[in-house]
CSV table of C-alpha atoms and ligand atoms in Angstrom, one decimal:
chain,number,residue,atom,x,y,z
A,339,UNK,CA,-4.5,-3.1,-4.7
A,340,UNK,CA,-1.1,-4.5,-2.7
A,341,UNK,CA,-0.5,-5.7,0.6
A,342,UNK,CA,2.1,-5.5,2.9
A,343,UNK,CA,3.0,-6.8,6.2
A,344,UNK,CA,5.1,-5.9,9.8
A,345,UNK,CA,6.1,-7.9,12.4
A,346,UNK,CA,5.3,-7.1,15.9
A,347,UNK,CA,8.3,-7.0,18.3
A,348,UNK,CA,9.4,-7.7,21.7
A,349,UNK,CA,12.2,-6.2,23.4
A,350,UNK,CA,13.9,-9.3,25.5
A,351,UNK,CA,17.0,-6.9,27.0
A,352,UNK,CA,17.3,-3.0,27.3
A,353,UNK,CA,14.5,-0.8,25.7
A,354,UNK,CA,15.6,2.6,27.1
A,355,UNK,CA,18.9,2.2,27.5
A,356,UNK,CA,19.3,1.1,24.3
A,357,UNK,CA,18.1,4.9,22.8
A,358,UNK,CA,21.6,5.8,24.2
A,359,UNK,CA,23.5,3.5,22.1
A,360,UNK,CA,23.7,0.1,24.7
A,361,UNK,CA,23.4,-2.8,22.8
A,362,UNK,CA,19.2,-4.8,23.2
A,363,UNK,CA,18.0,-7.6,22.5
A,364,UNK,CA,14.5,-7.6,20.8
A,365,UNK,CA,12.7,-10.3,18.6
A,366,UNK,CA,10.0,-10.5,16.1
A,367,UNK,CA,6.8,-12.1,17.6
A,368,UNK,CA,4.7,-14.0,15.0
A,369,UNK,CA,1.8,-11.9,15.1
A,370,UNK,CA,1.5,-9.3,12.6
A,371,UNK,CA,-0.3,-6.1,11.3
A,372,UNK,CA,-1.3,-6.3,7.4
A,373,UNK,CA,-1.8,-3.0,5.6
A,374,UNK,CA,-3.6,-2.4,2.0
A,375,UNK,CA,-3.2,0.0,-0.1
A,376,UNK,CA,-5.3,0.8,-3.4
A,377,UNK,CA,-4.6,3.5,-5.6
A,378,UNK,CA,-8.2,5.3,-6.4
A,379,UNK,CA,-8.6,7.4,-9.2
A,380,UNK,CA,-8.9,11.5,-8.4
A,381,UNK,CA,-12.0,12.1,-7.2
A,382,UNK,CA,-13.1,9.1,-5.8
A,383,UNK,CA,-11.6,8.7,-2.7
A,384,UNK,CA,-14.2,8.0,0.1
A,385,UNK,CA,-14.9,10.0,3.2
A,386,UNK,CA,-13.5,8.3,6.3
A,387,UNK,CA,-16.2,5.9,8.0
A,388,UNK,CA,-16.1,7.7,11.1
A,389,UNK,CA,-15.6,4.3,13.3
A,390,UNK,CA,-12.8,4.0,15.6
A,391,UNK,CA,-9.4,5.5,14.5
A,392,UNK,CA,-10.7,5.8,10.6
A,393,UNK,CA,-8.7,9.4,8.8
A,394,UNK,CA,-8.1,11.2,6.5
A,395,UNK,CA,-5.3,13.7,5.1
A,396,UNK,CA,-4.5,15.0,1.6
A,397,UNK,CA,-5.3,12.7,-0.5
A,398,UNK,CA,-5.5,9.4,1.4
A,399,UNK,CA,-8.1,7.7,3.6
A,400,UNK,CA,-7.4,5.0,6.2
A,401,UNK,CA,-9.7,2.8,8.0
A,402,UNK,CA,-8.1,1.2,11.0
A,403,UNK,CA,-9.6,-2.5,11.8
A,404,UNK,CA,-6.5,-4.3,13.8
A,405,UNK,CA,-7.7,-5.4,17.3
A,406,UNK,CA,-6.7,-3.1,19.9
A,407,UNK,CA,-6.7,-2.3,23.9
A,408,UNK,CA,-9.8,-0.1,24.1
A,409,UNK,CA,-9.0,3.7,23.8
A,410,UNK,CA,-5.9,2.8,22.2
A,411,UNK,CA,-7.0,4.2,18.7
A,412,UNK,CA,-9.0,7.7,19.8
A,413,UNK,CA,-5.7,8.6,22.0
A,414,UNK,CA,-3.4,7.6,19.3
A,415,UNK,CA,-5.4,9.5,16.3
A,416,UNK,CA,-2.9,12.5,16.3
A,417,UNK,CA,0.0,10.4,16.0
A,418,UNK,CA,-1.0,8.1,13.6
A,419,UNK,CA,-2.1,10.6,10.8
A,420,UNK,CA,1.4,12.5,11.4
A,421,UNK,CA,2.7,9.0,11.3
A,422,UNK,CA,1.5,8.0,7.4
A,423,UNK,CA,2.2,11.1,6.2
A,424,UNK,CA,6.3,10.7,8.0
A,425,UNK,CA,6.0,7.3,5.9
A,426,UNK,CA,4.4,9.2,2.4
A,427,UNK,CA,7.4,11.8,2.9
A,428,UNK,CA,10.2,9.3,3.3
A,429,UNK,CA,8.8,7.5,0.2
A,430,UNK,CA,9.1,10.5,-1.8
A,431,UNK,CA,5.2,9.5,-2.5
A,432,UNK,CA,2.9,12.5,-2.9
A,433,UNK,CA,-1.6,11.4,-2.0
A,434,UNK,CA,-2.4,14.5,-4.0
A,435,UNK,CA,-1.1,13.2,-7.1
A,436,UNK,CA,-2.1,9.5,-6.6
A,437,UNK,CA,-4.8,9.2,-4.1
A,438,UNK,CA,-4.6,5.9,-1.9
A,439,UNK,CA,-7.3,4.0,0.6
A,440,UNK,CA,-5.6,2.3,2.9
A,441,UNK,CA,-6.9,-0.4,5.2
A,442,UNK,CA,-5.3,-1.9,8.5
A,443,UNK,CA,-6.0,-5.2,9.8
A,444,UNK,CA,-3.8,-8.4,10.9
A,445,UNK,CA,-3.6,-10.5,13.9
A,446,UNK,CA,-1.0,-7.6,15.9
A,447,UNK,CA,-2.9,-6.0,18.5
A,448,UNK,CA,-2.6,-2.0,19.2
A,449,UNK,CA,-1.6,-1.3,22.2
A,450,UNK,CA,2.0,-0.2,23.9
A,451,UNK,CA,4.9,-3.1,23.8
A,452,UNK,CA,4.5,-4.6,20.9
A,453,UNK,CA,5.6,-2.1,18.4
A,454,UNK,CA,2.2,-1.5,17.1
A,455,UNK,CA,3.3,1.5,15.5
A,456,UNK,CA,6.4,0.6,13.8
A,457,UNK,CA,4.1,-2.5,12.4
A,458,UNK,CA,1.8,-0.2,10.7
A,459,UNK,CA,5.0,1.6,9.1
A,460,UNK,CA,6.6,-1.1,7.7
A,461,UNK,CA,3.2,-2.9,6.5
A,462,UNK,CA,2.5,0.8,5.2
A,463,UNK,CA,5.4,1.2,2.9
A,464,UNK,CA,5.9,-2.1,2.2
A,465,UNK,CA,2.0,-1.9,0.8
A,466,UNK,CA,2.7,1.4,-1.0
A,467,UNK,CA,6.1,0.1,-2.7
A,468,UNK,CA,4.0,-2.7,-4.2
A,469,UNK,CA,1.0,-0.8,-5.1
A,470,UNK,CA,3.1,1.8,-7.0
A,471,UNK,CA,6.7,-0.1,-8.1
A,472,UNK,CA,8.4,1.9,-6.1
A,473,UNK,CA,11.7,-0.4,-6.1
A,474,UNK,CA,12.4,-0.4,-2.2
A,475,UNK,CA,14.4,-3.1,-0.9
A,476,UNK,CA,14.1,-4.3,2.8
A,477,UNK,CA,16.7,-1.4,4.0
A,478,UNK,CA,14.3,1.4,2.7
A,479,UNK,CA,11.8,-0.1,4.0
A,480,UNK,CA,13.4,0.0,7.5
A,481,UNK,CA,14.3,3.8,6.9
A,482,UNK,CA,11.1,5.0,5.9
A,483,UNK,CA,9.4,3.2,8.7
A,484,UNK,CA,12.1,4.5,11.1
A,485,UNK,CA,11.1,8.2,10.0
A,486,UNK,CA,7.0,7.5,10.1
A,487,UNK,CA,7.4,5.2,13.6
A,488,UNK,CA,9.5,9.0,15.2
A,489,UNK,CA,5.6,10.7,15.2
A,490,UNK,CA,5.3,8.1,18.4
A,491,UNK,CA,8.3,7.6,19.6
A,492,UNK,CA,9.6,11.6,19.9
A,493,UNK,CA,13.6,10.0,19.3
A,494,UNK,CA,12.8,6.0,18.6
A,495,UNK,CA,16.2,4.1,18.9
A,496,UNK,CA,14.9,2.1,15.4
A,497,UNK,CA,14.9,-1.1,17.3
A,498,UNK,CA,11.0,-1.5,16.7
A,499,UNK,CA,11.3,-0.9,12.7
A,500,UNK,CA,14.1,-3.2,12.5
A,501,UNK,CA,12.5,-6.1,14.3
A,502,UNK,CA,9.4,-4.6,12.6
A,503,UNK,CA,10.8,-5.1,8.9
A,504,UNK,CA,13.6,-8.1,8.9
A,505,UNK,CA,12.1,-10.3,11.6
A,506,UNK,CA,13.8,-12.8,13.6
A,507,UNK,CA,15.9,-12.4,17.0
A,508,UNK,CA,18.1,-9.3,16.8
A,509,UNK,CA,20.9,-8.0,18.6
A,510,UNK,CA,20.6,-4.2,17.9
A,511,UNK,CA,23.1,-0.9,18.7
A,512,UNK,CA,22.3,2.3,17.7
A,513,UNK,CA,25.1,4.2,16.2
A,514,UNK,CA,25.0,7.8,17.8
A,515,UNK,CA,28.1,8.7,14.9
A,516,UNK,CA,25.5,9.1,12.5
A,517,UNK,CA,27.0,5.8,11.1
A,518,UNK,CA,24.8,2.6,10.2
A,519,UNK,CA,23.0,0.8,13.4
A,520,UNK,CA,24.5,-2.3,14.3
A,521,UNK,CA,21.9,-5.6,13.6
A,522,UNK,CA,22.5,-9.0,13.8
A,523,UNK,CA,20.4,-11.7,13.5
A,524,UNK,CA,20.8,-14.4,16.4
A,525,UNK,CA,20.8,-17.6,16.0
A,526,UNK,CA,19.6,-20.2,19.5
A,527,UNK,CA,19.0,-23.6,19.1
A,528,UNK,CA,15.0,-23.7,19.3
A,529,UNK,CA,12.5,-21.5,19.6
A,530,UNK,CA,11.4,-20.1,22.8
A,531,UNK,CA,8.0,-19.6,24.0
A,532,UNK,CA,6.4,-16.5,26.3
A,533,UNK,CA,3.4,-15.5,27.2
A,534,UNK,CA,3.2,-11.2,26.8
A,535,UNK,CA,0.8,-9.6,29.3
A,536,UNK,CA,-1.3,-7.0,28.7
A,537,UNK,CA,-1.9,-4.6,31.4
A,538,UNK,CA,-4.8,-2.9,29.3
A,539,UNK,CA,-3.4,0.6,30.0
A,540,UNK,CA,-2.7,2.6,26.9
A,541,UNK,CA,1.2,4.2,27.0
A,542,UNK,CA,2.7,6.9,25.6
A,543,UNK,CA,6.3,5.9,24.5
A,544,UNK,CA,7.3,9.3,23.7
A,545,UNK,CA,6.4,10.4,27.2
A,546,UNK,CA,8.3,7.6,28.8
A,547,UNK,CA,11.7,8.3,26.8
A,548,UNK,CA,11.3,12.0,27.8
A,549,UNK,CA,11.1,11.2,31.5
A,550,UNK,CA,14.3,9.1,31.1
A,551,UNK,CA,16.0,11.7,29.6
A,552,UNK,CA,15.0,14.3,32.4
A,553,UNK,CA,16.0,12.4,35.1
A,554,UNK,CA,19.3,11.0,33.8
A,555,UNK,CA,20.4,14.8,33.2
A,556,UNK,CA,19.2,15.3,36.9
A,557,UNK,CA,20.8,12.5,38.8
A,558,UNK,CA,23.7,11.5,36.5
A,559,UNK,CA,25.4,9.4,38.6
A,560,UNK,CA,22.8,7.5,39.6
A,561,UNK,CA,21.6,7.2,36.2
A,562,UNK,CA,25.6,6.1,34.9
A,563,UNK,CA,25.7,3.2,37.3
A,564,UNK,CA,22.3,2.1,36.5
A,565,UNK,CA,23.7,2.4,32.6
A,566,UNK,CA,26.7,0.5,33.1
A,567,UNK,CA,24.6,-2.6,34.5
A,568,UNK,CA,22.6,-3.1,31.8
A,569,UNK,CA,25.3,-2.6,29.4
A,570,UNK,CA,27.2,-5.6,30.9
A,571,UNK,CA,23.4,-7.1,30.9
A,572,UNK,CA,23.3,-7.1,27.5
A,573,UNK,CA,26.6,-9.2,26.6
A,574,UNK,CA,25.7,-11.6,29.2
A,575,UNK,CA,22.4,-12.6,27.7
A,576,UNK,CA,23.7,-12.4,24.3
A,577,UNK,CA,25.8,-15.5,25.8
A,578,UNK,CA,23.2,-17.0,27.8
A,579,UNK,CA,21.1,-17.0,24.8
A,580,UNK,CA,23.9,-18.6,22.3
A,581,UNK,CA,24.3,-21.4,25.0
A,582,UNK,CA,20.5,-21.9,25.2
A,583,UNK,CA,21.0,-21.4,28.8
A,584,UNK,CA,17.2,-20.9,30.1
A,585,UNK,CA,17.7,-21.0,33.3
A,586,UNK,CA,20.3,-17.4,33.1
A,587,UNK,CA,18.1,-15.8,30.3
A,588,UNK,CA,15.2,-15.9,32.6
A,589,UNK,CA,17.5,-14.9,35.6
A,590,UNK,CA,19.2,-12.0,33.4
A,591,UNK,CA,15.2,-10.5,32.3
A,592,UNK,CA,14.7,-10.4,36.3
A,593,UNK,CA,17.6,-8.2,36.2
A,594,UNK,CA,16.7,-6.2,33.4
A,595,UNK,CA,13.1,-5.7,34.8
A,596,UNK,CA,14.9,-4.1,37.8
A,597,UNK,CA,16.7,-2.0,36.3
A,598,UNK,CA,13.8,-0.3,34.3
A,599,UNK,CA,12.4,-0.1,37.7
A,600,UNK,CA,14.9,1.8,39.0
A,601,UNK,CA,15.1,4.3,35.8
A,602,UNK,CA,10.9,4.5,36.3
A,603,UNK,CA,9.7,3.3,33.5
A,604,UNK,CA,7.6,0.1,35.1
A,605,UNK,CA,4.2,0.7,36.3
A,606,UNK,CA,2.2,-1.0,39.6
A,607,UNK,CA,0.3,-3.2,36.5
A,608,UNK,CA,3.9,-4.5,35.3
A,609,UNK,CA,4.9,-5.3,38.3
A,610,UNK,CA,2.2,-7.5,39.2
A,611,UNK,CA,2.2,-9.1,36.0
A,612,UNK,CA,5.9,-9.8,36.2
A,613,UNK,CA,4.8,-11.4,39.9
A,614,UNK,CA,2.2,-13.6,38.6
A,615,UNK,CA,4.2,-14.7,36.0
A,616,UNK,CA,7.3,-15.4,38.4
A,617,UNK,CA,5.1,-17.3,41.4
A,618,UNK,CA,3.9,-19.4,38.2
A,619,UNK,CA,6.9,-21.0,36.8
A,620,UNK,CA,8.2,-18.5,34.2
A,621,UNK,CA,12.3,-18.7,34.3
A,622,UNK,CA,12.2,-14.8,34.0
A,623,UNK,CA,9.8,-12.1,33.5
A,624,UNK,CA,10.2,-8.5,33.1
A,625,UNK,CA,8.1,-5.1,31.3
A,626,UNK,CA,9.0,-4.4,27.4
A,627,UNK,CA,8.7,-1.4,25.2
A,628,UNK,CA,8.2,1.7,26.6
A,629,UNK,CA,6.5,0.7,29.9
A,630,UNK,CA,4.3,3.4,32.4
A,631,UNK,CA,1.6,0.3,31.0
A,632,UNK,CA,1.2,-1.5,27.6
A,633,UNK,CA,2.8,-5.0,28.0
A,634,UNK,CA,5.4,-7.2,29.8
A,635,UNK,CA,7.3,-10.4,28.9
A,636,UNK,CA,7.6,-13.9,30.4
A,637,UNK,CA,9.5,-16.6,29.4
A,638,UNK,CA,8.4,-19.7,29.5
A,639,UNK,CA,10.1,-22.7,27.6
A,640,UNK,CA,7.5,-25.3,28.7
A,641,UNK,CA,3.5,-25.5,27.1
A,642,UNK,CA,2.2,-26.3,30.2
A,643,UNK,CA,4.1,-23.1,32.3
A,644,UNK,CA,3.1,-21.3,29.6
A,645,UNK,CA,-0.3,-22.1,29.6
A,646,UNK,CA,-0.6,-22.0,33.4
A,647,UNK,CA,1.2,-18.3,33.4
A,648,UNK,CA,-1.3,-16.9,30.8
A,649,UNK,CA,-4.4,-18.3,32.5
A,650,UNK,CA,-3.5,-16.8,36.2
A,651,UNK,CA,-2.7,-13.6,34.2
A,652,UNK,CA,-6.1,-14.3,32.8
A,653,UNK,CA,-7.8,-15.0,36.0
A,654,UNK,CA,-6.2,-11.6,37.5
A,655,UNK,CA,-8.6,-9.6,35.0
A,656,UNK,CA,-5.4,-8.9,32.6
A,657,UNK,CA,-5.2,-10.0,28.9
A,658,UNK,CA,-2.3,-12.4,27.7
A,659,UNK,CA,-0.5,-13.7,23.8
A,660,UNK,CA,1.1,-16.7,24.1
A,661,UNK,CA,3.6,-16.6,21.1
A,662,UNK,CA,7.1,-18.0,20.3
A,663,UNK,CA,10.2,-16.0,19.6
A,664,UNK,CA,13.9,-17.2,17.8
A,665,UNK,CA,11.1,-18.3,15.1
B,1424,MEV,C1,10.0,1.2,22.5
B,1424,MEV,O1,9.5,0.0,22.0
B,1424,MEV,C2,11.4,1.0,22.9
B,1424,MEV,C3,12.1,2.2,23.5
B,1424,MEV,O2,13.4,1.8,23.9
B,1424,MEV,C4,12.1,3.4,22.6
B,1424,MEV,C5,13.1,3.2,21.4
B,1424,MEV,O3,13.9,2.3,21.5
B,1424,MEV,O4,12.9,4.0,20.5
B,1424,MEV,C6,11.4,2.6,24.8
């Protein structure tokens, strides 16, 4: 029996924009999702439990006990199974040969905006290249969970398996020349606390990338400008960041948060969160990951602003993490 781990992310600058190539800025959040796999001899492979979002496929059985928004694993179920079996296919690892039981738990909760998904990828393989020697090093890793995280994600940039698999805070391009994406690790003085809010709404990322995608083919120029902003965005927080300045990291998410506005991807949920986290002290707030719902992102520097921004988020009926990031 092995174990593996991923990270859960969070996207501080440019998820969307970022499937066409713009630079983001994401980090690893220090919660995580814990997979175990055991090889069981032919034959004895349980049936599925039948709770909530337990499977089974050829040759494997998973039962699925990470916390999660309610619903989340039922509406998921489709794209989950297609998921491990993307991740058995990358690996070159056939269940019918070796039959596996694999078990999902961790502190990571399932839900939209955290890179739930791309967590149980890169715990998955990481799990399965213990359990069986498979000799993977951290860059297969990545790949293989890039290929199982694209059953949720339709076209996923691979920012959520990279944050997913090396950790840390990441600056992250992908290359549309077939090349290598570009990753590098940042470096900021100290670590940075937020508070994530959870709007309780199950998302579909694939959906939301897919509406982008229509509407920037049907209002180009809108959609160009828009584009160019958070290009510029990008290399401007990149600097804030490096020069620890809070003050224009938080100013530069309010900007970012805008402009996913304006491309449709926020939700009523989102905005309110970003509102009570704004009227509470947070330097800068704004929705992350694929939006229409699943979580946002506050940034807080202070306990007590962080504390006081999750407990109104709280008190408003929503759910909130309090975490660190630049870890
Ligand atoms: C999802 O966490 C981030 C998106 O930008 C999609 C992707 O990058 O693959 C919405």
């Amino acid at each position: 029996m092995a174990q593996g781990s991923g990270y859960g992310k969070v996207i501080l600058f440019n998820e969307h924009f970022v499937v066409y190539g713009i630079p983001s800025i994401a980090s690893a959040i220090d919660s995580r999702t814990i997979a175990t796999v055991e090889h069981v001899p032919k034959g004895e492979l349980p049936a599925p439990s039948g709770r909530e979002g337990s499977m089974a496929g050829d040759g494997w059985v998973m039962e699925d006990d990470r916390p999660a928004n309610p619903g989340y694993k039922e509406t998921k179920k489709e794209q989950q199974k297609r998921s491990i079996e993307l991740v058995f296919e990358a690996a070159r690892f056939d269940p019918r040969k070796r039959n596996v039981r694999i078990h999902l738990g961790g502190d990571l909760i399932a839900v939209g905006g955290v890179g739930a998904s791309a967590a149980v990828c890169v715990s998955v393989a990481r799990a399965l290249n213990t359990e069986f020697k498979l000799g993977f090093d951290d860059k297969r890793i990545n790949e293989i969970a890039f290929i199982g995280d694209s059953a949720y994600a339709g076209t996923p940039s691979g920012i959520d398996n990279t944050a997913s698999t090396f950790g840390g805070l990441l600056w992250f391009a992908k290359n549309h020349q077939k090349g290598p994406n570009t990753m590098e690790q940042l470096k900021i003085k100290a670590p940075l606390r937020i508070v994530m809010g959870n709007t309780l709404l199950t998302t579909n990322t694939e959906a939301a990338v897919a509406g982008v995608r229509e509407r920037k083919a049907k209002f180009p120029e809108k959609y160009d400008a828009i584009f160019a902003k958070s290009r510029e965005l990008a290399d401007r927080a990149r600097d804030a960041l490096s020069k620890y300045d809070i003050a224009e990291v938080g100013r530069l998410m309010d900007e970012n948060h805008s402009l996913l506005q304006q491309i449709e991807v926020s939700h009523p949920k989102l905005d309110e969160l970003v509102g009570i986290a704004r009227r509470n002290g947070a330097a800068g707030a704004k929705m992350t990951g694929g939006g229409l719902g699943g979580y946002m992102v506050a940034l807080t520097p202070e306990m007590a602003v962080q504390d006081k921004v999750a407990t109104a988020m709280e008190k408003a009926g929503f759910k909130a993490l309090k975490t660190t990031i630049g870890v």
